Structures are given as structure tokens and as C-alpha cells.
Amino acid sequence: MCDFISCNKKLFEQLDSFIDALPSKKGALIQVLHHAQGIFGYLPKEVQLYIAKALDISPSKVYGVVSFYSYFTTEPRGDYKISVCLGTVCFVKGADKILAEFEKQLGIKAGETTSDLKFSLEGLRCVGACGLAPVVVVNGKVYGQVKPEQVTEILDHYKDLELNC
């Protein structure tokens, strides 16, 4: 069995190439974290420590930034990130029922990822598409005026994509 870094050597090489290409490492932490999350899919402790060393900053500073910004995650995310808008307009139009249906069908709660790492589910405060309320976003694709009975159709679409790969 290998450790995280040696098991992901090629991914760390990609991260090194990105860091080496920076005009300056000073002030590049958020940019590096964003790129690292794009490479790894999340920011586990090993990646955070690696970045701290590469940028010559304290691990606590890296962790502080990772834990402050909700964009960053320290847990693996699914291939398909499902976000249900829970802003006022969406909520009034039934977003809580849509979220509950996703939770039921996926067998997870908001903030969790399925054990096969295919789906992550989250509730958002507002996506700024109130005219389409209630709104669901899957990997950037916006679904408007969603009803709970459409959840199966949405999930089946992404399951079919997996089967056709």
C-alpha cells in the first residue's frame, strides 16, 4: 500500500508544474488551492501540507483559507454535484421538498456524497435565478421550475451518462 502522495504522483506533478509556472508564489495561495482542488477534486490534509511547503507558508494559514471559503472542500466530492437552491423564492416554491426527494433517492443528506462518489448533494442560499424557481444545478447545468417528481428524471439522466461512457 502506498501513501497518498506516492499513489497520486502524477497529480502532484501537475500541481508542481502549475506552481512552478507562477510569476510569484507570494499571494498565490487561493489560486493554487483552486487549481489543486481542480486536480484532486478536494483538498485533503496531504495536499494542504504539500501546498504549504511549496509556497513556504504555514500549514495553519493554508487550512485557515480552506476552512474559511465554502468553495473548498476537504472531503471527496461526487462526479455530479447537485445543488438545490434554498433561497427565499425557491424555498417558497417548494425547494425543501425537492431537496428531500434527492436525499431520499440518493440515500444521503445535504452536504454528503454517495459511497460510490457519483453524486454530491448540497443546499445553496441563492443561485440568482429567481425567475426559474425552484432551481437545481447539476455540474453547472441549471434546471428551472423543478418539481419533486422530476428528481428521478434528473438522476436517471446522469446515471445514463455513466452507462454510455
JSON list of C-alpha atoms in Angstrom, two decimals:
[
{"chain": "A", "resi": 1, "resn": "MET", "atom": "CA", "xyz": [0.00, 0.00, 0.00]},
{"chain": "A", "resi": 2, "resn": "CYS", "atom": "CA", "xyz": [1.31, 3.45, -0.86]},
{"chain": "A", "resi": 3, "resn": "ASP", "atom": "CA", "xyz": [0.87, 6.77, 0.88]},
{"chain": "A", "resi": 4, "resn": "PHE", "atom": "CA", "xyz": [-1.35, 9.49, -0.62]},
{"chain": "A", "resi": 5, "resn": "ILE", "atom": "CA", "xyz": [1.50, 11.41, -2.27]},
{"chain": "A", "resi": 6, "resn": "SER", "atom": "CA", "xyz": [3.17, 8.41, -3.92]},
{"chain": "A", "resi": 7, "resn": "CYS", "atom": "CA", "xyz": [-0.20, 6.99, -5.03]},
{"chain": "A", "resi": 8, "resn": "ASN", "atom": "CA", "xyz": [-1.02, 10.31, -6.69]},
{"chain": "A", "resi": 9, "resn": "LYS", "atom": "CA", "xyz": [2.42, 11.16, -8.05]},
{"chain": "A", "resi": 10, "resn": "LYS", "atom": "CA", "xyz": [1.17, 12.32, -11.46]},
{"chain": "A", "resi": 11, "resn": "LEU", "atom": "CA", "xyz": [-1.40, 14.64, -9.86]},
{"chain": "A", "resi": 12, "resn": "PHE", "atom": "CA", "xyz": [1.27, 16.18, -7.64]},
{"chain": "A", "resi": 13, "resn": "GLU", "atom": "CA", "xyz": [3.47, 16.63, -10.73]},
{"chain": "A", "resi": 14, "resn": "GLN", "atom": "CA", "xyz": [0.61, 18.61, -12.33]},
{"chain": "A", "resi": 15, "resn": "LEU", "atom": "CA", "xyz": [0.38, 20.74, -9.21]},
{"chain": "A", "resi": 16, "resn": "ASP", "atom": "CA", "xyz": [4.16, 21.30, -9.21]},
{"chain": "A", "resi": 17, "resn": "SER", "atom": "CA", "xyz": [4.04, 22.41, -12.86]},
{"chain": "A", "resi": 18, "resn": "PHE", "atom": "CA", "xyz": [1.32, 24.91, -12.04]},
{"chain": "A", "resi": 19, "resn": "ILE", "atom": "CA", "xyz": [3.18, 26.30, -9.02]},
{"chain": "A", "resi": 20, "resn": "ASP", "atom": "CA", "xyz": [6.47, 26.47, -10.93]},
{"chain": "A", "resi": 21, "resn": "ALA", "atom": "CA", "xyz": [4.78, 28.46, -13.71]},
{"chain": "A", "resi": 22, "resn": "LEU", "atom": "CA", "xyz": [3.52, 31.15, -11.32]},
{"chain": "A", "resi": 23, "resn": "PRO", "atom": "CA", "xyz": [5.23, 34.52, -11.75]},
{"chain": "A", "resi": 24, "resn": "SER", "atom": "CA", "xyz": [5.35, 34.79, -7.95]},
{"chain": "A", "resi": 25, "resn": "LYS", "atom": "CA", "xyz": [4.41, 32.43, -5.15]},
{"chain": "A", "resi": 26, "resn": "LYS", "atom": "CA", "xyz": [3.65, 35.34, -2.85]},
{"chain": "A", "resi": 27, "resn": "GLY", "atom": "CA", "xyz": [-0.11, 35.89, -2.64]},
{"chain": "A", "resi": 28, "resn": "ALA", "atom": "CA", "xyz": [-0.87, 32.85, -4.81]},
{"chain": "A", "resi": 29, "resn": "LEU", "atom": "CA", "xyz": [-2.45, 30.64, -2.14]},
{"chain": "A", "resi": 30, "resn": "ILE", "atom": "CA", "xyz": [-6.08, 30.88, -3.25]},
{"chain": "A", "resi": 31, "resn": "GLN", "atom": "CA", "xyz": [-5.10, 30.43, -6.90]},
{"chain": "A", "resi": 32, "resn": "VAL", "atom": "CA", "xyz": [-3.04, 27.34, -6.03]},
{"chain": "A", "resi": 33, "resn": "LEU", "atom": "CA", "xyz": [-5.79, 25.88, -3.83]},
{"chain": "A", "resi": 34, "resn": "HIS", "atom": "CA", "xyz": [-8.34, 26.40, -6.58]},
{"chain": "A", "resi": 35, "resn": "HIS", "atom": "CA", "xyz": [-6.10, 24.64, -9.11]},
{"chain": "A", "resi": 36, "resn": "ALA", "atom": "CA", "xyz": [-5.27, 21.84, -6.67]},
{"chain": "A", "resi": 37, "resn": "GLN", "atom": "CA", "xyz": [-8.94, 21.20, -6.00]},
{"chain": "A", "resi": 38, "resn": "GLY", "atom": "CA", "xyz": [-9.46, 21.03, -9.75]},
{"chain": "A", "resi": 39, "resn": "ILE", "atom": "CA", "xyz": [-6.74, 18.38, -9.99]},
{"chain": "A", "resi": 40, "resn": "PHE", "atom": "CA", "xyz": [-7.59, 16.28, -6.93]},
{"chain": "A", "resi": 41, "resn": "GLY", "atom": "CA", "xyz": [-11.32, 17.01, -6.64]},
{"chain": "A", "resi": 42, "resn": "TYR", "atom": "CA", "xyz": [-10.87, 18.04, -2.99]},
{"chain": "A", "resi": 43, "resn": "LEU", "atom": "CA", "xyz": [-8.15, 19.25, -0.61]},
{"chain": "A", "resi": 44, "resn": "PRO", "atom": "CA", "xyz": [-7.13, 16.51, 1.83]},
{"chain": "A", "resi": 45, "resn": "LYS", "atom": "CA", "xyz": [-4.59, 17.19, 4.57]},
{"chain": "A", "resi": 46, "resn": "GLU", "atom": "CA", "xyz": [-1.74, 15.82, 2.44]},
{"chain": "A", "resi": 47, "resn": "VAL", "atom": "CA", "xyz": [-2.44, 18.29, -0.37]},
{"chain": "A", "resi": 48, "resn": "GLN", "atom": "CA", "xyz": [-2.72, 21.19, 2.07]},
{"chain": "A", "resi": 49, "resn": "LEU", "atom": "CA", "xyz": [0.62, 20.32, 3.68]},
{"chain": "A", "resi": 50, "resn": "TYR", "atom": "CA", "xyz": [2.24, 19.94, 0.26]},
{"chain": "A", "resi": 51, "resn": "ILE", "atom": "CA", "xyz": [0.99, 23.38, -0.81]},
{"chain": "A", "resi": 52, "resn": "ALA", "atom": "CA", "xyz": [2.18, 24.95, 2.44]},
{"chain": "A", "resi": 53, "resn": "LYS", "atom": "CA", "xyz": [5.67, 23.61, 1.85]},
{"chain": "A", "resi": 54, "resn": "ALA", "atom": "CA", "xyz": [5.68, 24.55, -1.85]},
{"chain": "A", "resi": 55, "resn": "LEU", "atom": "CA", "xyz": [4.59, 28.13, -1.10]},
{"chain": "A", "resi": 56, "resn": "ASP", "atom": "CA", "xyz": [6.72, 28.38, 2.04]},
{"chain": "A", "resi": 57, "resn": "ILE", "atom": "CA", "xyz": [3.80, 29.30, 4.28]},
{"chain": "A", "resi": 58, "resn": "SER", "atom": "CA", "xyz": [2.44, 27.73, 7.45]},
{"chain": "A", "resi": 59, "resn": "PRO", "atom": "CA", "xyz": [0.04, 24.79, 7.22]},
{"chain": "A", "resi": 60, "resn": "SER", "atom": "CA", "xyz": [-2.31, 26.67, 9.55]},
{"chain": "A", "resi": 61, "resn": "LYS", "atom": "CA", "xyz": [-2.58, 29.52, 7.03]},
{"chain": "A", "resi": 62, "resn": "VAL", "atom": "CA", "xyz": [-3.47, 27.05, 4.28]},
{"chain": "A", "resi": 63, "resn": "TYR", "atom": "CA", "xyz": [-6.03, 25.31, 6.48]},
{"chain": "A", "resi": 64, "resn": "GLY", "atom": "CA", "xyz": [-7.45, 28.68, 7.54]},
{"chain": "A", "resi": 65, "resn": "VAL", "atom": "CA", "xyz": [-8.15, 29.63, 3.94]},
{"chain": "A", "resi": 66, "resn": "VAL", "atom": "CA", "xyz": [-9.53, 26.18, 3.06]},
{"chain": "A", "resi": 67, "resn": "SER", "atom": "CA", "xyz": [-11.87, 26.16, 6.04]},
{"chain": "A", "resi": 68, "resn": "PHE", "atom": "CA", "xyz": [-13.00, 29.78, 5.53]},
{"chain": "A", "resi": 69, "resn": "TYR", "atom": "CA", "xyz": [-14.14, 29.58, 1.91]},
{"chain": "A", "resi": 70, "resn": "SER", "atom": "CA", "xyz": [-17.12, 27.32, 1.26]},
{"chain": "A", "resi": 71, "resn": "TYR", "atom": "CA", "xyz": [-15.88, 26.63, -2.29]},
{"chain": "A", "resi": 72, "resn": "PHE", "atom": "CA", "xyz": [-13.06, 24.49, -0.92]},
{"chain": "A", "resi": 73, "resn": "THR", "atom": "CA", "xyz": [-13.75, 21.01, 0.39]},
{"chain": "A", "resi": 74, "resn": "THR", "atom": "CA", "xyz": [-11.64, 18.59, 2.40]},
{"chain": "A", "resi": 75, "resn": "GLU", "atom": "CA", "xyz": [-13.90, 15.64, 1.57]},
{"chain": "A", "resi": 76, "resn": "PRO", "atom": "CA", "xyz": [-14.11, 13.85, -1.78]},
{"chain": "A", "resi": 77, "resn": "ARG", "atom": "CA", "xyz": [-16.99, 15.06, -3.93]},
{"chain": "A", "resi": 78, "resn": "GLY", "atom": "CA", "xyz": [-19.09, 13.12, -6.38]},
{"chain": "A", "resi": 79, "resn": "ASP", "atom": "CA", "xyz": [-18.70, 13.27, -10.13]},
{"chain": "A", "resi": 80, "resn": "TYR", "atom": "CA", "xyz": [-22.05, 15.04, -10.24]},
{"chain": "A", "resi": 81, "resn": "LYS", "atom": "CA", "xyz": [-22.54, 17.94, -7.83]},
{"chain": "A", "resi": 82, "resn": "ILE", "atom": "CA", "xyz": [-26.23, 18.57, -7.24]},
{"chain": "A", "resi": 83, "resn": "SER", "atom": "CA", "xyz": [-27.13, 21.93, -5.72]},
{"chain": "A", "resi": 84, "resn": "VAL", "atom": "CA", "xyz": [-30.67, 22.78, -4.70]},
{"chain": "A", "resi": 85, "resn": "CYS", "atom": "CA", "xyz": [-31.31, 26.48, -4.26]},
{"chain": "A", "resi": 86, "resn": "LEU", "atom": "CA", "xyz": [-32.89, 27.18, -0.88]},
{"chain": "A", "resi": 87, "resn": "GLY", "atom": "CA", "xyz": [-33.16, 30.95, -1.30]},
{"chain": "A", "resi": 88, "resn": "THR", "atom": "CA", "xyz": [-36.43, 32.59, -0.30]},
{"chain": "A", "resi": 89, "resn": "VAL", "atom": "CA", "xyz": [-38.20, 32.38, -3.66]},
{"chain": "A", "resi": 90, "resn": "CYS", "atom": "CA", "xyz": [-37.09, 28.79, -4.32]},
{"chain": "A", "resi": 91, "resn": "PHE", "atom": "CA", "xyz": [-37.99, 27.75, -0.79]},
{"chain": "A", "resi": 92, "resn": "VAL", "atom": "CA", "xyz": [-41.47, 29.28, -1.02]},
{"chain": "A", "resi": 93, "resn": "LYS", "atom": "CA", "xyz": [-41.95, 27.37, -4.29]},
{"chain": "A", "resi": 94, "resn": "GLY", "atom": "CA", "xyz": [-41.05, 24.00, -2.73]},
{"chain": "A", "resi": 95, "resn": "ALA", "atom": "CA", "xyz": [-37.27, 23.63, -2.86]},
{"chain": "A", "resi": 96, "resn": "ASP", "atom": "CA", "xyz": [-37.31, 21.88, 0.53]},
{"chain": "A", "resi": 97, "resn": "LYS", "atom": "CA", "xyz": [-39.45, 19.11, -0.97]},
{"chain": "A", "resi": 98, "resn": "ILE", "atom": "CA", "xyz": [-37.10, 18.79, -3.93]},
{"chain": "A", "resi": 99, "resn": "LEU", "atom": "CA", "xyz": [-34.09, 18.54, -1.63]},
{"chain": "A", "resi": 100, "resn": "ALA", "atom": "CA", "xyz": [-35.89, 15.92, 0.46]},
{"chain": "A", "resi": 101, "resn": "GLU", "atom": "CA", "xyz": [-36.63, 13.88, -2.68]},
{"chain": "A", "resi": 102, "resn": "PHE", "atom": "CA", "xyz": [-32.96, 13.98, -3.75]},
{"chain": "A", "resi": 103, "resn": "GLU", "atom": "CA", "xyz": [-31.97, 12.89, -0.23]},
{"chain": "A", "resi": 104, "resn": "LYS", "atom": "CA", "xyz": [-34.45, 10.03, -0.34]},
{"chain": "A", "resi": 105, "resn": "GLN", "atom": "CA", "xyz": [-33.45, 8.77, -3.78]},
{"chain": "A", "resi": 106, "resn": "LEU", "atom": "CA", "xyz": [-29.70, 9.11, -3.23]},
{"chain": "A", "resi": 107, "resn": "GLY", "atom": "CA", "xyz": [-29.77, 7.84, 0.35]},
{"chain": "A", "resi": 108, "resn": "ILE", "atom": "CA", "xyz": [-27.70, 10.79, 1.60]},
{"chain": "A", "resi": 109, "resn": "LYS", "atom": "CA", "xyz": [-28.32, 14.11, 3.32]},
{"chain": "A", "resi": 110, "resn": "ALA", "atom": "CA", "xyz": [-27.37, 17.56, 2.02]},
{"chain": "A", "resi": 111, "resn": "GLY", "atom": "CA", "xyz": [-23.63, 18.04, 2.43]},
{"chain": "A", "resi": 112, "resn": "GLU", "atom": "CA", "xyz": [-22.89, 14.36, 1.76]},
{"chain": "A", "resi": 113, "resn": "THR", "atom": "CA", "xyz": [-21.60, 12.27, -1.13]},
{"chain": "A", "resi": 114, "resn": "THR", "atom": "CA", "xyz": [-22.81, 8.85, -2.21]},
{"chain": "A", "resi": 115, "resn": "SER", "atom": "CA", "xyz": [-20.46, 5.99, -1.31]},
{"chain": "A", "resi": 116, "resn": "ASP", "atom": "CA", "xyz": [-19.71, 5.34, -5.00]},
{"chain": "A", "resi": 117, "resn": "LEU", "atom": "CA", "xyz": [-18.58, 9.00, -5.35]},
{"chain": "A", "resi": 118, "resn": "LYS", "atom": "CA", "xyz": [-21.07, 9.61, -8.17]},
{"chain": "A", "resi": 119, "resn": "PHE", "atom": "CA", "xyz": [-23.31, 12.24, -6.54]},
{"chain": "A", "resi": 120, "resn": "SER", "atom": "CA", "xyz": [-22.79, 15.02, -4.01]},
{"chain": "A", "resi": 121, "resn": "LEU", "atom": "CA", "xyz": [-25.79, 16.93, -2.71]},
{"chain": "A", "resi": 122, "resn": "GLU", "atom": "CA", "xyz": [-25.92, 20.40, -1.23]},
{"chain": "A", "resi": 123, "resn": "GLY", "atom": "CA", "xyz": [-28.34, 23.17, -0.48]},
{"chain": "A", "resi": 124, "resn": "LEU", "atom": "CA", "xyz": [-27.41, 26.71, -1.55]},
{"chain": "A", "resi": 125, "resn": "ARG", "atom": "CA", "xyz": [-28.70, 30.02, -0.28]},
{"chain": "A", "resi": 126, "resn": "CYS", "atom": "CA", "xyz": [-29.37, 31.56, -3.70]},
{"chain": "A", "resi": 127, "resn": "VAL", "atom": "CA", "xyz": [-28.22, 30.97, -7.27]},
{"chain": "A", "resi": 128, "resn": "GLY", "atom": "CA", "xyz": [-29.66, 34.24, -8.58]},
{"chain": "A", "resi": 129, "resn": "ALA", "atom": "CA", "xyz": [-32.20, 32.67, -10.93]},
{"chain": "A", "resi": 130, "resn": "CYS", "atom": "CA", "xyz": [-35.36, 33.50, -9.03]},
{"chain": "A", "resi": 131, "resn": "GLY", "atom": "CA", "xyz": [-37.45, 33.67, -12.21]},
{"chain": "A", "resi": 132, "resn": "LEU", "atom": "CA", "xyz": [-36.80, 29.93, -12.66]},
{"chain": "A", "resi": 133, "resn": "ALA", "atom": "CA", "xyz": [-37.61, 28.97, -9.06]},
{"chain": "A", "resi": 134, "resn": "PRO", "atom": "CA", "xyz": [-37.27, 26.39, -7.73]},
{"chain": "A", "resi": 135, "resn": "VAL", "atom": "CA", "xyz": [-33.81, 25.78, -9.19]},
{"chain": "A", "resi": 136, "resn": "VAL", "atom": "CA", "xyz": [-31.49, 22.77, -9.20]},
{"chain": "A", "resi": 137, "resn": "VAL", "atom": "CA", "xyz": [-27.96, 22.97, -10.60]},
{"chain": "A", "resi": 138, "resn": "VAL", "atom": "CA", "xyz": [-26.02, 19.85, -11.59]},
{"chain": "A", "resi": 139, "resn": "ASN", "atom": "CA", "xyz": [-22.37, 20.46, -12.52]},
{"chain": "A", "resi": 140, "resn": "GLY", "atom": "CA", "xyz": [-23.29, 23.93, -13.75]},
{"chain": "A", "resi": 141, "resn": "LYS", "atom": "CA", "xyz": [-26.39, 22.89, -15.72]},
{"chain": "A", "resi": 142, "resn": "VAL", "atom": "CA", "xyz": [-29.44, 24.79, -14.46]},
{"chain": "A", "resi": 143, "resn": "TYR", "atom": "CA", "xyz": [-32.83, 23.11, -14.12]},
{"chain": "A", "resi": 144, "resn": "GLY", "atom": "CA", "xyz": [-35.68, 25.54, -13.56]},
{"chain": "A", "resi": 145, "resn": "GLN", "atom": "CA", "xyz": [-39.19, 25.18, -12.17]},
{"chain": "A", "resi": 146, "resn": "VAL", "atom": "CA", "xyz": [-38.29, 21.74, -10.83]},
{"chain": "A", "resi": 147, "resn": "LYS", "atom": "CA", "xyz": [-40.94, 19.61, -9.19]},
{"chain": "A", "resi": 148, "resn": "PRO", "atom": "CA", "xyz": [-40.20, 16.71, -6.80]},
{"chain": "A", "resi": 149, "resn": "GLU", "atom": "CA", "xyz": [-41.46, 14.20, -9.38]},
{"chain": "A", "resi": 150, "resn": "GLN", "atom": "CA", "xyz": [-38.70, 15.36, -11.78]},
{"chain": "A", "resi": 151, "resn": "VAL", "atom": "CA", "xyz": [-35.90, 14.28, -9.43]},
{"chain": "A", "resi": 152, "resn": "THR", "atom": "CA", "xyz": [-35.94, 10.71, -10.77]},
{"chain": "A", "resi": 153, "resn": "GLU", "atom": "CA", "xyz": [-35.66, 12.00, -14.35]},
{"chain": "A", "resi": 154, "resn": "ILE", "atom": "CA", "xyz": [-32.73, 14.27, -13.45]},
{"chain": "A", "resi": 155, "resn": "LEU", "atom": "CA", "xyz": [-30.87, 11.49, -11.65]},
{"chain": "A", "resi": 156, "resn": "ASP", "atom": "CA", "xyz": [-31.59, 8.97, -14.42]},
{"chain": "A", "resi": 157, "resn": "HIS", "atom": "CA", "xyz": [-30.06, 11.35, -16.97]},
{"chain": "A", "resi": 158, "resn": "TYR", "atom": "CA", "xyz": [-26.73, 11.33, -15.11]},
{"chain": "A", "resi": 159, "resn": "LYS", "atom": "CA", "xyz": [-26.88, 7.60, -14.42]},
{"chain": "A", "resi": 160, "resn": "ASP", "atom": "CA", "xyz": [-27.43, 7.03, -18.17]},
{"chain": "A", "resi": 161, "resn": "LEU", "atom": "CA", "xyz": [-24.37, 9.18, -18.95]},
{"chain": "A", "resi": 162, "resn": "GLU", "atom": "CA", "xyz": [-22.31, 6.81, -16.79]},
{"chain": "A", "resi": 163, "resn": "LEU", "atom": "CA", "xyz": [-23.65, 3.75, -18.62]},
{"chain": "A", "resi": 164, "resn": "ASN", "atom": "CA", "xyz": [-22.88, 5.25, -22.04]},
{"chain": "A", "resi": 165, "resn": "CYS", "atom": "CA", "xyz": [-19.26, 6.09, -21.27]}
]
